[in-house]
Amino acid sequence: QMQLVQSGAEVKKPGASVKVSCKASGYTFTDHYIHWVRQAPGQGLEWMGWLHPITGTTNYAQKFQGRVTMTRDTSVSTAYMEVSSLRSDDTAVFYCARDNDFRVWGQGTLVTVSS
Amino acid sequence: QSVLTQPPSASGTPGQRVTISCSGSSSNIGSNIVNWYHQVPGTAPKLLVNTNNQRPSGVPDRFSGSRSGTSASLAISGLQSDDEADYYCAAWDDSLSGVVFGGGTKLTVL
């Protein structure tokens, strides 16, 4: 079945970077956009941007421009999302999701930023 | 502050019909499809229905979506205890060139 499997939880110090992976299976990875969504503890969903898996073209939400980089490796059907200069308020669960209607979701990756 | 506005909470009794509203503007709800998601705390969200009333396979027709102008609604009929969750609306925003979400509505089944 179609699924997105994300990398495991991370603990980072303020100022560090984190790279989360999202591996696709059960469908052709290059046929569908990948989006990333953030959810801080007890808060709502926040769209971060999308990645076109064929061209590598990205579109970031203004809030995350300059601090977020989305990439992919088509040889392993995996998308990546890196956040740099982490702050304590970046502590959140990060989700990848497929297609513009977020039809398929990864299980989420908790990133904790703490000194 | 979310771009789309949802009531923070809603409630109903088993078997009842409840609706959740989502208010936006001409650049999002007024011109684009609105999708609704259901999230049980601690799990990933799940696509429920859109404003064209299209549902992924496996989602029962108890869930329906509609739009009027710059507002959208999710209706849940025949409320069940396992419908208790957080519900989010989302739409593409032409002005922001991105997806915007509502703040979420916590549905309680009494």
PDB file of C-alpha atoms in Angstrom:
ATOM      1  CA  GLN A   1       0.000   0.000   0.000  1.00  0.00           C
ATOM      2  CA  MET A   2       1.008   3.605  -0.480  1.00  0.00           C
ATOM      3  CA  GLN A   3       2.912   4.932   2.469  1.00  0.00           C
ATOM      4  CA  LEU A   4       5.393   7.505   3.654  1.00  0.00           C
ATOM      5  CA  VAL A   5       7.785   6.428   6.396  1.00  0.00           C
ATOM      6  CA  GLN A   6       9.702   9.125   8.239  1.00  0.00           C
ATOM      7  CA  SER A   7      12.936   9.025  10.196  1.00  0.00           C
ATOM      8  CA  GLY A   8      12.965   8.791  13.962  1.00  0.00           C
ATOM      9  CA  ALA A   9      12.782  11.392  16.681  1.00  0.00           C
ATOM     10  CA  GLU A  10      15.658  13.841  17.122  1.00  0.00           C
ATOM     11  CA  VAL A  11      16.947  15.964  19.986  1.00  0.00           C
ATOM     12  CA  LYS A  12      18.972  19.003  18.975  1.00  0.00           C
ATOM     13  CA  LYS A  13      20.580  21.960  20.686  1.00  0.00           C
ATOM     14  CA  PRO A  14      19.637  25.532  19.782  1.00  0.00           C
ATOM     15  CA  GLY A  15      21.548  26.703  16.734  1.00  0.00           C
ATOM     16  CA  ALA A  16      21.967  23.204  15.301  1.00  0.00           C
ATOM     17  CA  SER A  17      20.353  21.781  12.175  1.00  0.00           C
ATOM     18  CA  VAL A  18      18.112  18.762  11.695  1.00  0.00           C
ATOM     19  CA  LYS A  19      17.347  16.760   8.561  1.00  0.00           C
ATOM     20  CA  VAL A  20      14.193  14.641   8.467  1.00  0.00           C
ATOM     21  CA  SER A  21      13.647  11.988   5.816  1.00  0.00           C
ATOM     22  CA  CYS A  22      10.425  10.722   4.258  1.00  0.00           C
ATOM     23  CA  LYS A  23      10.639   7.469   2.283  1.00  0.00           C
ATOM     24  CA  ALA A  24       7.871   6.671  -0.167  1.00  0.00           C
ATOM     25  CA  SER A  25       6.691   3.191  -1.062  1.00  0.00           C
ATOM     26  CA  GLY A  26       3.778   1.605  -2.890  1.00  0.00           C
ATOM     27  CA  TYR A  27       3.658   4.231  -5.636  1.00  0.00           C
ATOM     28  CA  THR A  28       5.918   6.036  -8.106  1.00  0.00           C
ATOM     29  CA  PHE A  29       7.741   8.645  -6.026  1.00  0.00           C
ATOM     30  CA  THR A  30       8.247  11.049  -8.933  1.00  0.00           C
ATOM     31  CA  ASP A  31       4.526  11.188  -9.777  1.00  0.00           C
ATOM     32  CA  HIS A  32       3.448  13.156  -6.704  1.00  0.00           C
ATOM     33  CA  TYR A  33       4.395  16.357  -4.901  1.00  0.00           C
ATOM     34  CA  ILE A  34       5.665  16.094  -1.325  1.00  0.00           C
ATOM     35  CA  HIS A  35       4.625  18.719   1.236  1.00  0.00           C
ATOM     36  CA  TRP A  36       5.917  19.288   4.754  1.00  0.00           C
ATOM     37  CA  VAL A  37       3.729  20.353   7.676  1.00  0.00           C
ATOM     38  CA  ARG A  38       4.755  21.372  11.196  1.00  0.00           C
ATOM     39  CA  GLN A  39       2.776  20.916  14.386  1.00  0.00           C
ATOM     40  CA  ALA A  40       4.073  22.428  17.610  1.00  0.00           C
ATOM     41  CA  PRO A  41       3.018  20.743  20.880  1.00  0.00           C
ATOM     42  CA  GLY A  42      -0.686  21.311  21.506  1.00  0.00           C
ATOM     43  CA  GLN A  43      -0.953  23.536  18.436  1.00  0.00           C
ATOM     44  CA  GLY A  44      -2.450  23.354  14.970  1.00  0.00           C
ATOM     45  CA  LEU A  45      -1.019  22.419  11.601  1.00  0.00           C
ATOM     46  CA  GLU A  46       1.317  24.773   9.733  1.00  0.00           C
ATOM     47  CA  TRP A  47       2.305  24.335   6.084  1.00  0.00           C
ATOM     48  CA  MET A  48       6.034  24.662   5.418  1.00  0.00           C
ATOM     49  CA  GLY A  49       6.338  24.114   1.681  1.00  0.00           C
ATOM     50  CA  TRP A  50       6.375  21.642  -1.177  1.00  0.00           C
ATOM     51  CA  LEU A  51       8.895  19.771  -3.279  1.00  0.00           C
ATOM     52  CA  HIS A  52       8.431  18.639  -6.886  1.00  0.00           C
ATOM     53  CA  PRO A  53      10.154  15.257  -6.910  1.00  0.00           C
ATOM     54  CA  ILE A  54      11.096  15.234 -10.599  1.00  0.00           C
ATOM     55  CA  THR A  55      12.646  18.674 -10.942  1.00  0.00           C
ATOM     56  CA  GLY A  56      13.556  19.286  -7.298  1.00  0.00           C
ATOM     57  CA  THR A  57      11.723  22.624  -7.492  1.00  0.00           C
ATOM     58  CA  THR A  58      10.596  23.900  -4.113  1.00  0.00           C
ATOM     59  CA  ASN A  59       8.133  26.466  -2.789  1.00  0.00           C
ATOM     60  CA  TYR A  60       8.537  27.492   0.832  1.00  0.00           C
ATOM     61  CA  ALA A  61       6.122  29.309   3.088  1.00  0.00           C
ATOM     62  CA  GLN A  62       7.444  32.816   3.654  1.00  0.00           C
ATOM     63  CA  LYS A  63       7.920  32.108   7.361  1.00  0.00           C
ATOM     64  CA  PHE A  64      10.418  29.345   6.638  1.00  0.00           C
ATOM     65  CA  GLN A  65      12.316  30.840   3.692  1.00  0.00           C
ATOM     66  CA  GLY A  66      16.034  30.958   4.355  1.00  0.00           C
ATOM     67  CA  ARG A  67      15.901  28.401   7.152  1.00  0.00           C
ATOM     68  CA  VAL A  68      14.330  25.361   5.517  1.00  0.00           C
ATOM     69  CA  THR A  69      15.665  23.289   2.633  1.00  0.00           C
ATOM     70  CA  MET A  70      13.703  20.540   0.928  1.00  0.00           C
ATOM     71  CA  THR A  71      15.525  18.042  -1.258  1.00  0.00           C
ATOM     72  CA  ARG A  72      15.035  14.554  -2.635  1.00  0.00           C
ATOM     73  CA  ASP A  73      16.920  11.474  -3.782  1.00  0.00           C
ATOM     74  CA  THR A  74      14.844   9.775  -6.453  1.00  0.00           C
ATOM     75  CA  SER A  75      17.111   6.710  -6.437  1.00  0.00           C
ATOM     76  CA  VAL A  76      15.788   5.803  -2.993  1.00  0.00           C
ATOM     77  CA  SER A  77      12.334   7.439  -3.311  1.00  0.00           C
ATOM     78  CA  THR A  78      13.063   9.716  -0.374  1.00  0.00           C
ATOM     79  CA  ALA A  79      12.363  13.357   0.353  1.00  0.00           C
ATOM     80  CA  TYR A  80      14.286  15.348   2.941  1.00  0.00           C
ATOM     81  CA  MET A  81      13.523  18.480   4.932  1.00  0.00           C
ATOM     82  CA  GLU A  82      16.311  20.307   6.746  1.00  0.00           C
ATOM     83  CA  VAL A  83      15.795  23.103   9.257  1.00  0.00           C
ATOM     84  CA  SER A  84      18.812  25.175  10.257  1.00  0.00           C
ATOM     85  CA  SER A  85      19.471  27.547  13.170  1.00  0.00           C
ATOM     86  CA  LEU A  86      17.057  25.655  15.372  1.00  0.00           C
ATOM     87  CA  ARG A  87      15.340  27.512  18.209  1.00  0.00           C
ATOM     88  CA  SER A  88      13.393  26.160  21.162  1.00  0.00           C
ATOM     89  CA  ASP A  89      10.141  27.170  19.474  1.00  0.00           C
ATOM     90  CA  ASP A  90      10.990  24.837  16.584  1.00  0.00           C
ATOM     91  CA  THR A  91      10.164  21.921  18.866  1.00  0.00           C
ATOM     92  CA  ALA A  92       7.426  20.191  16.921  1.00  0.00           C
ATOM     93  CA  VAL A  93       6.277  17.142  15.024  1.00  0.00           C
ATOM     94  CA  PHE A  94       7.135  17.422  11.347  1.00  0.00           C
ATOM     95  CA  TYR A  95       5.006  15.554   8.819  1.00  0.00           C
ATOM     96  CA  CYS A  96       5.517  14.855   5.154  1.00  0.00           C
ATOM     97  CA  ALA A  97       2.372  14.476   3.058  1.00  0.00           C
ATOM     98  CA  ARG A  98       1.709  13.509  -0.540  1.00  0.00           C
ATOM     99  CA  ASP A  99      -0.203  15.493  -3.147  1.00  0.00           C
ATOM    100  CA  ASN A 100      -1.754  18.929  -2.888  1.00  0.00           C
ATOM    101  CA  ASP A 101      -4.633  17.532  -0.840  1.00  0.00           C
ATOM    102  CA  PHE A 102      -2.279  15.741   1.593  1.00  0.00           C
ATOM    103  CA  ARG A 103      -3.862  12.431   0.713  1.00  0.00           C
ATOM    104  CA  VAL A 104      -1.143  10.323   2.317  1.00  0.00           C
ATOM    105  CA  TRP A 105       0.766  11.317   5.453  1.00  0.00           C
ATOM    106  CA  GLY A 106       3.952  10.144   7.078  1.00  0.00           C
ATOM    107  CA  GLN A 107       3.771   9.111  10.715  1.00  0.00           C
ATOM    108  CA  GLY A 108       5.493  12.281  11.891  1.00  0.00           C
ATOM    109  CA  THR A 109       8.936  13.013  13.324  1.00  0.00           C
ATOM    110  CA  LEU A 110       9.287  14.723  16.690  1.00  0.00           C
ATOM    111  CA  VAL A 111      12.142  17.200  16.812  1.00  0.00           C
ATOM    112  CA  THR A 112      12.961  18.513  20.273  1.00  0.00           C
ATOM    113  CA  VAL A 113      15.174  21.573  20.552  1.00  0.00           C
ATOM    114  CA  SER A 114      16.634  21.949  24.000  1.00  0.00           C
ATOM    115  CA  SER A 115      19.870  23.049  25.571  1.00  0.00           C
TER     116      SER A 115
ATOM    117  CA  GLN B   1      -3.294  33.541  14.277  1.00  0.00           C
ATOM    118  CA  SER B   2      -4.519  31.242  11.516  1.00  0.00           C
ATOM    119  CA  VAL B   3      -5.537  32.550   8.095  1.00  0.00           C
ATOM    120  CA  LEU B   4      -8.651  30.361   8.148  1.00  0.00           C
ATOM    121  CA  THR B   5     -10.970  30.696  11.152  1.00  0.00           C
ATOM    122  CA  GLN B   6     -12.569  27.713  12.854  1.00  0.00           C
ATOM    123  CA  PRO B   7     -14.432  27.500  16.159  1.00  0.00           C
ATOM    124  CA  PRO B   8     -12.092  26.048  18.781  1.00  0.00           C
ATOM    125  CA  SER B   9     -14.641  23.478  19.925  1.00  0.00           C
ATOM    126  CA  ALA B  10     -17.817  21.669  18.919  1.00  0.00           C
ATOM    127  CA  SER B  11     -19.838  18.920  20.518  1.00  0.00           C
ATOM    128  CA  GLY B  12     -22.715  16.561  19.920  1.00  0.00           C
ATOM    129  CA  THR B  13     -24.326  13.399  21.161  1.00  0.00           C
ATOM    130  CA  PRO B  14     -24.158  10.006  19.432  1.00  0.00           C
ATOM    131  CA  GLY B  15     -26.369   9.893  16.347  1.00  0.00           C
ATOM    132  CA  GLN B  16     -26.582  13.666  16.068  1.00  0.00           C
ATOM    133  CA  ARG B  17     -25.479  15.776  13.102  1.00  0.00           C
ATOM    134  CA  VAL B  18     -22.814  18.410  13.751  1.00  0.00           C
ATOM    135  CA  THR B  19     -21.243  20.999  11.497  1.00  0.00           C
ATOM    136  CA  ILE B  20     -17.882  22.722  11.754  1.00  0.00           C
ATOM    137  CA  SER B  21     -17.321  26.006   9.965  1.00  0.00           C
ATOM    138  CA  CYS B  22     -14.205  27.430   8.321  1.00  0.00           C
ATOM    139  CA  SER B  23     -14.106  31.077   7.329  1.00  0.00           C
ATOM    140  CA  GLY B  24     -11.584  32.573   4.921  1.00  0.00           C
ATOM    141  CA  SER B  25     -11.342  35.063   2.079  1.00  0.00           C
ATOM    142  CA  SER B  26     -11.568  35.402  -1.676  1.00  0.00           C
ATOM    143  CA  SER B  27      -7.916  34.401  -2.089  1.00  0.00           C
ATOM    144  CA  ASN B  28      -8.332  31.027  -0.409  1.00  0.00           C
ATOM    145  CA  ILE B  29     -11.761  29.508   0.226  1.00  0.00           C
ATOM    146  CA  GLY B  30     -13.402  31.842  -2.281  1.00  0.00           C
ATOM    147  CA  SER B  31     -11.370  30.487  -5.169  1.00  0.00           C
ATOM    148  CA  ASN B  32      -9.933  27.103  -4.210  1.00  0.00           C
ATOM    149  CA  ILE B  33     -10.999  23.704  -2.967  1.00  0.00           C
ATOM    150  CA  VAL B  34     -11.089  23.302   0.803  1.00  0.00           C
ATOM    151  CA  ASN B  35      -9.927  20.037   2.314  1.00  0.00           C
ATOM    152  CA  TRP B  36     -10.896  18.726   5.734  1.00  0.00           C
ATOM    153  CA  TYR B  37      -8.688  16.599   7.979  1.00  0.00           C
ATOM    154  CA  HIS B  38      -9.331  14.576  11.089  1.00  0.00           C
ATOM    155  CA  GLN B  39      -6.597  14.087  13.701  1.00  0.00           C
ATOM    156  CA  VAL B  40      -6.651  11.940  16.775  1.00  0.00           C
ATOM    157  CA  PRO B  41      -4.041  13.422  19.161  1.00  0.00           C
ATOM    158  CA  GLY B  42      -0.707  11.659  18.834  1.00  0.00           C
ATOM    159  CA  THR B  43      -1.387  10.444  15.303  1.00  0.00           C
ATOM    160  CA  ALA B  44      -1.021  11.901  11.828  1.00  0.00           C
ATOM    161  CA  PRO B  45      -3.917  13.805  10.275  1.00  0.00           C
ATOM    162  CA  LYS B  46      -6.126  12.001   7.774  1.00  0.00           C
ATOM    163  CA  LEU B  47      -7.876  13.477   4.712  1.00  0.00           C
ATOM    164  CA  LEU B  48     -11.636  13.283   5.131  1.00  0.00           C
ATOM    165  CA  VAL B  49     -13.427  15.196   2.386  1.00  0.00           C
ATOM    166  CA  ASN B  50     -13.200  18.300   0.250  1.00  0.00           C
ATOM    167  CA  THR B  51     -15.709  20.984  -0.727  1.00  0.00           C
ATOM    168  CA  ASN B  52     -16.528  19.075  -3.895  1.00  0.00           C
ATOM    169  CA  ASN B  53     -17.670  16.360  -1.503  1.00  0.00           C
ATOM    170  CA  GLN B  54     -14.975  13.999  -2.729  1.00  0.00           C
ATOM    171  CA  ARG B  55     -13.830  11.462  -0.148  1.00  0.00           C
ATOM    172  CA  PRO B  56     -10.877   9.075  -0.258  1.00  0.00           C
ATOM    173  CA  SER B  57     -11.889   5.429  -0.333  1.00  0.00           C
ATOM    174  CA  GLY B  58     -12.714   4.178   3.124  1.00  0.00           C
ATOM    175  CA  VAL B  59     -14.122   7.461   4.415  1.00  0.00           C
ATOM    176  CA  PRO B  60     -17.851   6.999   5.103  1.00  0.00           C
ATOM    177  CA  ASP B  61     -20.427   9.271   3.496  1.00  0.00           C
ATOM    178  CA  ARG B  62     -21.383  10.482   6.983  1.00  0.00           C
ATOM    179  CA  PHE B  63     -18.724  13.115   6.305  1.00  0.00           C
ATOM    180  CA  SER B  64     -19.619  15.801   3.779  1.00  0.00           C
ATOM    181  CA  GLY B  65     -18.075  19.087   2.737  1.00  0.00           C
ATOM    182  CA  SER B  66     -19.588  22.221   1.254  1.00  0.00           C
ATOM    183  CA  ARG B  67     -18.715  25.831   0.462  1.00  0.00           C
ATOM    184  CA  SER B  68     -20.620  29.076   0.243  1.00  0.00           C
ATOM    185  CA  GLY B  69     -18.690  32.158  -0.804  1.00  0.00           C
ATOM    186  CA  THR B  70     -15.664  32.476   1.454  1.00  0.00           C
ATOM    187  CA  SER B  71     -16.838  29.954   4.048  1.00  0.00           C
ATOM    188  CA  ALA B  72     -16.728  26.184   4.103  1.00  0.00           C
ATOM    189  CA  SER B  73     -18.402  23.631   6.300  1.00  0.00           C
ATOM    190  CA  LEU B  74     -17.825  20.043   7.358  1.00  0.00           C
ATOM    191  CA  ALA B  75     -20.923  18.108   8.322  1.00  0.00           C
ATOM    192  CA  ILE B  76     -20.792  14.870  10.273  1.00  0.00           C
ATOM    193  CA  SER B  77     -24.018  12.908  10.490  1.00  0.00           C
ATOM    194  CA  GLY B  78     -24.744   9.921  12.699  1.00  0.00           C
ATOM    195  CA  LEU B  79     -22.100  11.071  15.176  1.00  0.00           C
ATOM    196  CA  GLN B  80     -20.071   8.252  16.725  1.00  0.00           C
ATOM    197  CA  SER B  81     -17.798   8.190  19.754  1.00  0.00           C
ATOM    198  CA  ASP B  82     -14.719   7.576  17.627  1.00  0.00           C
ATOM    199  CA  ASP B  83     -15.413  10.798  15.709  1.00  0.00           C
ATOM    200  CA  GLU B  84     -13.994  12.569  18.742  1.00  0.00           C
ATOM    201  CA  ALA B  85     -10.861  14.242  17.379  1.00  0.00           C
ATOM    202  CA  ASP B  86      -9.445  17.524  16.109  1.00  0.00           C
ATOM    203  CA  TYR B  87     -10.675  18.715  12.705  1.00  0.00           C
ATOM    204  CA  TYR B  88      -8.774  21.076  10.419  1.00  0.00           C
ATOM    205  CA  CYS B  89      -9.693  22.854   7.200  1.00  0.00           C
ATOM    206  CA  ALA B  90      -7.060  23.841   4.641  1.00  0.00           C
ATOM    207  CA  ALA B  91      -6.940  25.560   1.275  1.00  0.00           C
ATOM    208  CA  TRP B  92      -4.475  27.008  -1.188  1.00  0.00           C
ATOM    209  CA  ASP B  93      -4.131  30.766  -0.838  1.00  0.00           C
ATOM    210  CA  ASP B  94      -3.463  32.587  -4.121  1.00  0.00           C
ATOM    211  CA  SER B  95      -2.118  35.720  -2.408  1.00  0.00           C
ATOM    212  CA  LEU B  96       0.305  33.852  -0.155  1.00  0.00           C
ATOM    213  CA  SER B  97       1.143  31.200  -2.782  1.00  0.00           C
ATOM    214  CA  GLY B  98       0.875  28.545  -0.129  1.00  0.00           C
ATOM    215  CA  VAL B  99      -1.463  26.314   1.831  1.00  0.00           C
ATOM    216  CA  VAL B 100      -3.254  27.827   4.800  1.00  0.00           C
ATOM    217  CA  PHE B 101      -4.876  25.916   7.647  1.00  0.00           C
ATOM    218  CA  GLY B 102      -7.599  26.705  10.131  1.00  0.00           C
ATOM    219  CA  GLY B 103      -6.675  26.652  13.792  1.00  0.00           C
ATOM    220  CA  GLY B 104      -8.526  23.390  14.342  1.00  0.00           C
ATOM    221  CA  THR B 105     -11.777  22.416  16.058  1.00  0.00           C
ATOM    222  CA  LYS B 106     -11.858  19.919  18.900  1.00  0.00           C
ATOM    223  CA  LEU B 107     -14.967  17.779  18.559  1.00  0.00           C
ATOM    224  CA  THR B 108     -16.311  16.190  21.718  1.00  0.00           C
ATOM    225  CA  VAL B 109     -18.900  13.424  21.609  1.00  0.00           C
ATOM    226  CA  LEU B 110     -20.941  13.744  24.782  1.00  0.00           C
TER     227      LEU B 110
END
